[in-house]
């Protein structure tokens, strides 16, 4: 089975940096995804990691350590519009099925 | 980028009726689509994997006779909630694979059962 943990909520100030951690225990691993979801909307794709290391995309970066079962999403230069839920999802060994963590609600304050 | 659409965006129905939700991949073919359910302030829970031309694969605890899935073509999957009850009220989201490194989500369907 899959078990994916991430903090429930985080608060940060506009312009600051926030790091959202995700730990996972899975029976197989074929990639880790981060999605952003605003209330009442569908998730939008942010990043994908399958090898160890850091992937950078503008203000967002994602890191993966497969040996530790650990990933983080780093949001820099926070903007008010970044207030949303951030979902960590792991793809198992077979097929394209994703298992989602509980999501982290990030609140950006002025 | 790839686009996945869902119809309807929201639906209100009476208890005991059936509701059909469509999921379409607009600019790519998808042999596999996924159906998720999301309750307020909770994460996405995978309900089933929809396979074109064959039976859907349901996750543990999901009643296949209640949530009927049909994937009749490479661009369309439908989810029918049969004999809906208030506890079925939720946000239903479909997704389709755009490749090995991503999966695209539809905009979701909010179902309210009175």
mmCIF file of C-alpha atoms in Angstrom:
data_model
loop_
_atom_site.group_PDB
_atom_site.id
_atom_site.type_symbol
_atom_site.label_atom_id
_atom_site.label_comp_id
_atom_site.label_asym_id
_atom_site.label_seq_id
_atom_site.Cartn_x
_atom_site.Cartn_y
_atom_site.Cartn_z
ATOM 1 C CA UNK A 1 0.000 0.000 0.000
ATOM 2 C CA UNK A 2 0.865 3.663 -0.043
ATOM 3 C CA UNK A 3 1.167 6.091 2.860
ATOM 4 C CA UNK A 4 1.853 9.735 2.101
ATOM 5 C CA UNK A 5 2.232 12.405 4.795
ATOM 6 C CA UNK A 6 2.372 16.162 4.517
ATOM 7 C CA UNK A 7 1.579 18.962 6.980
ATOM 8 C CA UNK A 8 -2.024 20.079 7.122
ATOM 9 C CA UNK A 9 -1.491 23.831 7.101
ATOM 10 C CA UNK A 10 1.256 26.406 6.762
ATOM 11 C CA UNK A 11 1.219 30.176 6.977
ATOM 12 C CA UNK A 12 3.788 32.486 5.399
ATOM 13 C CA UNK A 13 4.259 36.131 4.562
ATOM 14 C CA UNK A 14 4.101 37.633 1.087
ATOM 15 C CA UNK A 15 7.572 37.694 -0.462
ATOM 16 C CA UNK A 16 8.910 34.965 1.808
ATOM 17 C CA UNK A 17 9.838 31.333 1.111
ATOM 18 C CA UNK A 18 7.884 28.294 2.238
ATOM 19 C CA UNK A 19 8.945 24.646 2.105
ATOM 20 C CA UNK A 20 6.287 21.926 2.096
ATOM 21 C CA UNK A 21 7.566 18.496 3.046
ATOM 22 C CA UNK A 22 6.160 15.185 1.902
ATOM 23 C CA UNK A 23 7.199 11.754 3.155
ATOM 24 C CA UNK A 24 6.015 8.525 1.642
ATOM 25 C CA UNK A 25 6.125 4.797 2.236
ATOM 26 C CA UNK A 26 5.126 2.867 -0.838
ATOM 27 C CA UNK A 27 5.274 -0.655 -2.160
ATOM 28 C CA UNK A 28 6.673 0.680 -5.420
ATOM 29 C CA UNK A 29 7.759 4.020 -6.793
ATOM 30 C CA UNK A 30 7.590 5.468 -10.272
ATOM 31 C CA UNK A 31 7.572 9.197 -9.737
ATOM 32 C CA UNK A 32 6.340 11.931 -7.406
ATOM 33 C CA UNK A 33 4.098 14.798 -8.424
ATOM 34 C CA UNK A 34 3.178 18.129 -6.873
ATOM 35 C CA UNK A 35 -0.117 19.816 -7.685
ATOM 36 C CA UNK A 36 -1.645 23.132 -6.695
ATOM 37 C CA UNK A 37 -5.362 23.297 -6.009
ATOM 38 C CA UNK A 38 -7.395 26.407 -5.344
ATOM 39 C CA UNK A 39 -10.663 25.976 -3.490
ATOM 40 C CA UNK A 40 -13.395 24.570 -5.699
ATOM 41 C CA UNK A 41 -11.082 23.978 -8.635
ATOM 42 C CA UNK A 42 -9.258 20.991 -10.062
ATOM 43 C CA UNK A 43 -5.561 20.436 -9.312
ATOM 44 C CA UNK A 44 -3.018 21.940 -11.664
ATOM 45 C CA UNK A 45 0.324 20.289 -12.320
ATOM 46 C CA UNK A 46 3.396 21.900 -10.764
ATOM 47 C CA UNK A 47 6.252 19.424 -10.912
ATOM 48 C CA UNK A 48 7.396 15.859 -11.407
ATOM 49 C CA UNK A 49 10.424 14.103 -9.888
ATOM 50 C CA UNK A 50 11.508 10.567 -10.618
ATOM 51 C CA UNK A 51 15.253 10.848 -9.986
ATOM 52 C CA UNK A 52 16.959 12.209 -6.880
ATOM 53 C CA UNK A 53 17.696 15.891 -6.857
ATOM 54 C CA UNK A 54 16.200 19.291 -7.365
ATOM 55 C CA UNK A 55 13.946 20.376 -10.207
ATOM 56 C CA UNK A 56 13.535 24.119 -10.573
ATOM 57 C CA UNK A 57 10.725 25.876 -12.409
ATOM 58 C CA UNK A 58 10.621 29.586 -11.869
ATOM 59 C CA UNK A 59 9.486 30.364 -8.337
ATOM 60 C CA UNK A 60 8.725 26.702 -7.636
ATOM 61 C CA UNK A 61 11.291 23.965 -6.986
ATOM 62 C CA UNK A 62 10.815 20.346 -6.021
ATOM 63 C CA UNK A 63 13.302 17.975 -4.454
ATOM 64 C CA UNK A 64 13.310 14.198 -4.190
ATOM 65 C CA UNK A 65 15.300 11.680 -2.167
ATOM 66 C CA UNK A 66 14.160 8.170 -3.009
ATOM 67 C CA UNK A 67 16.315 6.513 -0.364
ATOM 68 C CA UNK A 68 14.662 8.632 2.337
ATOM 69 C CA UNK A 69 11.157 8.534 0.864
ATOM 70 C CA UNK A 70 11.132 12.303 1.029
ATOM 71 C CA UNK A 71 10.259 15.238 -1.161
ATOM 72 C CA UNK A 72 9.701 18.924 -0.682
ATOM 73 C CA UNK A 73 8.141 21.718 -2.688
ATOM 74 C CA UNK A 74 9.781 25.106 -2.296
ATOM 75 C CA UNK A 75 7.808 28.231 -3.091
ATOM 76 C CA UNK A 76 9.869 31.417 -3.373
ATOM 77 C CA UNK A 77 8.846 35.067 -3.494
ATOM 78 C CA UNK A 78 5.412 34.171 -2.243
ATOM 79 C CA UNK A 79 2.459 35.987 -3.728
ATOM 80 C CA UNK A 80 -1.065 36.258 -2.405
ATOM 81 C CA UNK A 81 -2.304 34.113 -5.291
ATOM 82 C CA UNK A 82 -0.137 31.256 -4.010
ATOM 83 C CA UNK A 83 -2.645 30.731 -1.192
ATOM 84 C CA UNK A 84 -3.950 27.279 -2.078
ATOM 85 C CA UNK A 85 -3.666 23.618 -1.207
ATOM 86 C CA UNK A 86 -0.580 21.780 -2.380
ATOM 87 C CA UNK A 87 -0.923 18.078 -3.037
ATOM 88 C CA UNK A 88 1.888 15.547 -3.059
ATOM 89 C CA UNK A 89 1.117 12.433 -5.119
ATOM 90 C CA UNK A 90 3.095 9.262 -5.709
ATOM 91 C CA UNK A 91 2.813 6.972 -8.703
ATOM 92 C CA UNK A 92 3.282 3.336 -7.822
ATOM 93 C CA UNK A 93 5.238 0.762 -9.698
ATOM 94 C CA UNK A 94 2.400 -0.369 -11.923
ATOM 95 C CA UNK A 95 0.403 1.750 -14.283
ATOM 96 C CA UNK A 96 -0.184 5.463 -14.046
ATOM 97 C CA UNK A 97 -2.233 5.464 -10.847
ATOM 98 C CA UNK A 98 -1.552 8.302 -8.404
ATOM 99 C CA UNK A 99 -2.021 8.212 -4.644
ATOM 100 C CA UNK A 100 -2.431 11.615 -3.044
ATOM 101 C CA UNK A 101 -1.364 12.894 0.327
ATOM 102 C CA UNK A 102 -3.834 14.834 2.421
ATOM 103 C CA UNK A 103 -2.707 18.163 0.998
ATOM 104 C CA UNK A 104 -1.145 21.191 2.672
ATOM 105 C CA UNK A 105 -3.154 24.400 2.862
ATOM 106 C CA UNK A 106 -0.841 27.377 2.494
ATOM 107 C CA UNK A 107 -2.061 30.771 3.582
ATOM 108 C CA UNK A 108 -0.049 33.766 2.388
ATOM 109 C CA UNK A 109 -0.481 36.876 4.510
ATOM 110 C CA UNK A 110 0.371 40.452 3.515
ATOM 111 C CA UNK B 1 -1.032 21.857 -23.076
ATOM 112 C CA UNK B 2 -3.450 18.965 -23.003
ATOM 113 C CA UNK B 3 -7.043 19.716 -22.036
ATOM 114 C CA UNK B 4 -9.496 17.540 -20.185
ATOM 115 C CA UNK B 5 -13.106 18.649 -19.930
ATOM 116 C CA UNK B 6 -15.928 17.511 -17.691
ATOM 117 C CA UNK B 7 -19.643 17.917 -18.030
ATOM 118 C CA UNK B 8 -21.629 19.046 -16.195
ATOM 119 C CA UNK B 9 -19.708 21.444 -13.959
ATOM 120 C CA UNK B 10 -22.288 21.083 -11.249
ATOM 121 C CA UNK B 11 -25.463 19.137 -10.777
ATOM 122 C CA UNK B 12 -28.205 19.007 -8.169
ATOM 123 C CA UNK B 13 -30.426 15.965 -8.084
ATOM 124 C CA UNK B 14 -33.000 14.294 -5.890
ATOM 125 C CA UNK B 15 -32.158 11.319 -3.763
ATOM 126 C CA UNK B 16 -32.668 8.064 -5.633
ATOM 127 C CA UNK B 17 -31.963 9.401 -9.099
ATOM 128 C CA UNK B 18 -28.950 8.641 -11.272
ATOM 129 C CA UNK B 19 -26.435 11.167 -12.519
ATOM 130 C CA UNK B 20 -24.008 10.811 -15.413
ATOM 131 C CA UNK B 21 -20.730 12.738 -15.543
ATOM 132 C CA UNK B 22 -18.661 12.909 -18.731
ATOM 133 C CA UNK B 23 -14.903 13.254 -18.973
ATOM 134 C CA UNK B 24 -13.306 14.067 -22.324
ATOM 135 C CA UNK B 25 -9.729 14.441 -23.469
ATOM 136 C CA UNK B 26 -9.986 17.211 -26.035
ATOM 137 C CA UNK B 27 -6.708 17.110 -27.901
ATOM 138 C CA UNK B 28 -5.198 13.735 -27.134
ATOM 139 C CA UNK B 29 -6.238 10.126 -26.861
ATOM 140 C CA UNK B 30 -6.379 8.465 -23.484
ATOM 141 C CA UNK B 31 -6.554 4.713 -23.139
ATOM 142 C CA UNK B 32 -6.693 5.203 -19.390
ATOM 143 C CA UNK B 33 -8.592 7.768 -17.362
ATOM 144 C CA UNK B 34 -8.996 8.058 -13.612
ATOM 145 C CA UNK B 35 -11.935 9.072 -11.463
ATOM 146 C CA UNK B 36 -11.430 10.756 -8.102
ATOM 147 C CA UNK B 37 -13.732 11.967 -5.398
ATOM 148 C CA UNK B 38 -12.936 14.838 -3.065
ATOM 149 C CA UNK B 39 -14.887 15.782 0.046
ATOM 150 C CA UNK B 40 -14.573 19.300 1.498
ATOM 151 C CA UNK B 41 -11.155 20.061 2.954
ATOM 152 C CA UNK B 42 -9.913 16.599 2.076
ATOM 153 C CA UNK B 43 -7.563 15.311 -0.579
ATOM 154 C CA UNK B 44 -8.374 13.422 -3.732
ATOM 155 C CA UNK B 45 -9.336 9.788 -3.323
ATOM 156 C CA UNK B 46 -8.987 7.551 -6.342
ATOM 157 C CA UNK B 47 -12.235 5.721 -7.060
ATOM 158 C CA UNK B 48 -11.412 3.761 -10.182
ATOM 159 C CA UNK B 49 -9.252 3.418 -13.245
ATOM 160 C CA UNK B 50 -11.199 3.585 -16.491
ATOM 161 C CA UNK B 51 -9.772 1.484 -19.313
ATOM 162 C CA UNK B 52 -10.846 1.993 -22.911
ATOM 163 C CA UNK B 53 -12.617 -1.060 -24.247
ATOM 164 C CA UNK B 54 -12.522 -3.034 -21.016
ATOM 165 C CA UNK B 55 -13.891 -3.041 -17.500
ATOM 166 C CA UNK B 56 -12.903 -0.404 -15.007
ATOM 167 C CA UNK B 57 -10.699 -1.259 -12.056
ATOM 168 C CA UNK B 58 -12.198 -0.108 -8.777
ATOM 169 C CA UNK B 59 -10.332 0.813 -5.614
ATOM 170 C CA UNK B 60 -11.073 -1.034 -2.430
ATOM 171 C CA UNK B 61 -14.293 0.109 -0.817
ATOM 172 C CA UNK B 62 -15.788 1.633 -3.968
ATOM 173 C CA UNK B 63 -19.025 -0.041 -5.046
ATOM 174 C CA UNK B 64 -18.789 -0.866 -8.725
ATOM 175 C CA UNK B 65 -22.563 -1.323 -9.042
ATOM 176 C CA UNK B 66 -23.162 2.135 -7.667
ATOM 177 C CA UNK B 67 -20.482 3.969 -9.613
ATOM 178 C CA UNK B 68 -20.737 2.728 -13.188
ATOM 179 C CA UNK B 69 -17.843 3.596 -15.457
ATOM 180 C CA UNK B 70 -17.887 3.331 -19.223
ATOM 181 C CA UNK B 71 -14.858 4.137 -21.383
ATOM 182 C CA UNK B 72 -16.285 3.625 -24.821
ATOM 183 C CA UNK B 73 -13.758 5.611 -26.832
ATOM 184 C CA UNK B 74 -10.228 6.940 -26.560
ATOM 185 C CA UNK B 75 -11.496 10.400 -25.671
ATOM 186 C CA UNK B 76 -14.528 9.777 -23.470
ATOM 187 C CA UNK B 77 -15.153 8.168 -20.099
ATOM 188 C CA UNK B 78 -18.403 8.437 -18.169
ATOM 189 C CA UNK B 79 -19.163 7.969 -14.491
ATOM 190 C CA UNK B 80 -22.762 7.263 -13.530
ATOM 191 C CA UNK B 81 -23.736 7.588 -9.894
ATOM 192 C CA UNK B 82 -26.740 5.313 -9.571
ATOM 193 C CA UNK B 83 -29.452 5.816 -6.959
ATOM 194 C CA UNK B 84 -27.620 8.801 -5.556
ATOM 195 C CA UNK B 85 -27.963 9.691 -1.890
ATOM 196 C CA UNK B 86 -26.909 12.774 0.074
ATOM 197 C CA UNK B 87 -23.696 11.065 1.205
ATOM 198 C CA UNK B 88 -22.675 10.864 -2.454
ATOM 199 C CA UNK B 89 -22.543 14.653 -2.604
ATOM 200 C CA UNK B 90 -18.955 15.466 -3.453
ATOM 201 C CA UNK B 91 -16.556 16.935 -5.994
ATOM 202 C CA UNK B 92 -15.838 14.383 -8.719
ATOM 203 C CA UNK B 93 -12.694 14.900 -10.789
ATOM 204 C CA UNK B 94 -11.361 12.916 -13.719
ATOM 205 C CA UNK B 95 -7.851 12.835 -15.074
ATOM 206 C CA UNK B 96 -6.083 11.498 -18.128
ATOM 207 C CA UNK B 97 -2.439 10.795 -18.727
ATOM 208 C CA UNK B 98 -0.577 13.154 -20.980
ATOM 209 C CA UNK B 99 2.598 11.146 -20.842
ATOM 210 C CA UNK B 100 4.920 9.463 -18.378
ATOM 211 C CA UNK B 101 5.597 12.634 -16.478
ATOM 212 C CA UNK B 102 2.204 14.215 -16.035
ATOM 213 C CA UNK B 103 -1.488 13.701 -15.649
ATOM 214 C CA UNK B 104 -4.083 16.289 -16.594
ATOM 215 C CA UNK B 105 -7.177 16.918 -14.534
ATOM 216 C CA UNK B 106 -10.608 17.966 -15.642
ATOM 217 C CA UNK B 107 -12.247 20.977 -13.979
ATOM 218 C CA UNK B 108 -14.380 18.775 -11.737
ATOM 219 C CA UNK B 109 -18.105 18.211 -11.233
ATOM 220 C CA UNK B 110 -19.788 19.245 -8.029
ATOM 221 C CA UNK B 111 -22.645 16.894 -7.207
ATOM 222 C CA UNK B 112 -25.269 17.810 -4.635
ATOM 223 C CA UNK B 113 -27.887 15.223 -3.773
ATOM 224 C CA UNK B 114 -30.928 16.553 -1.957
#
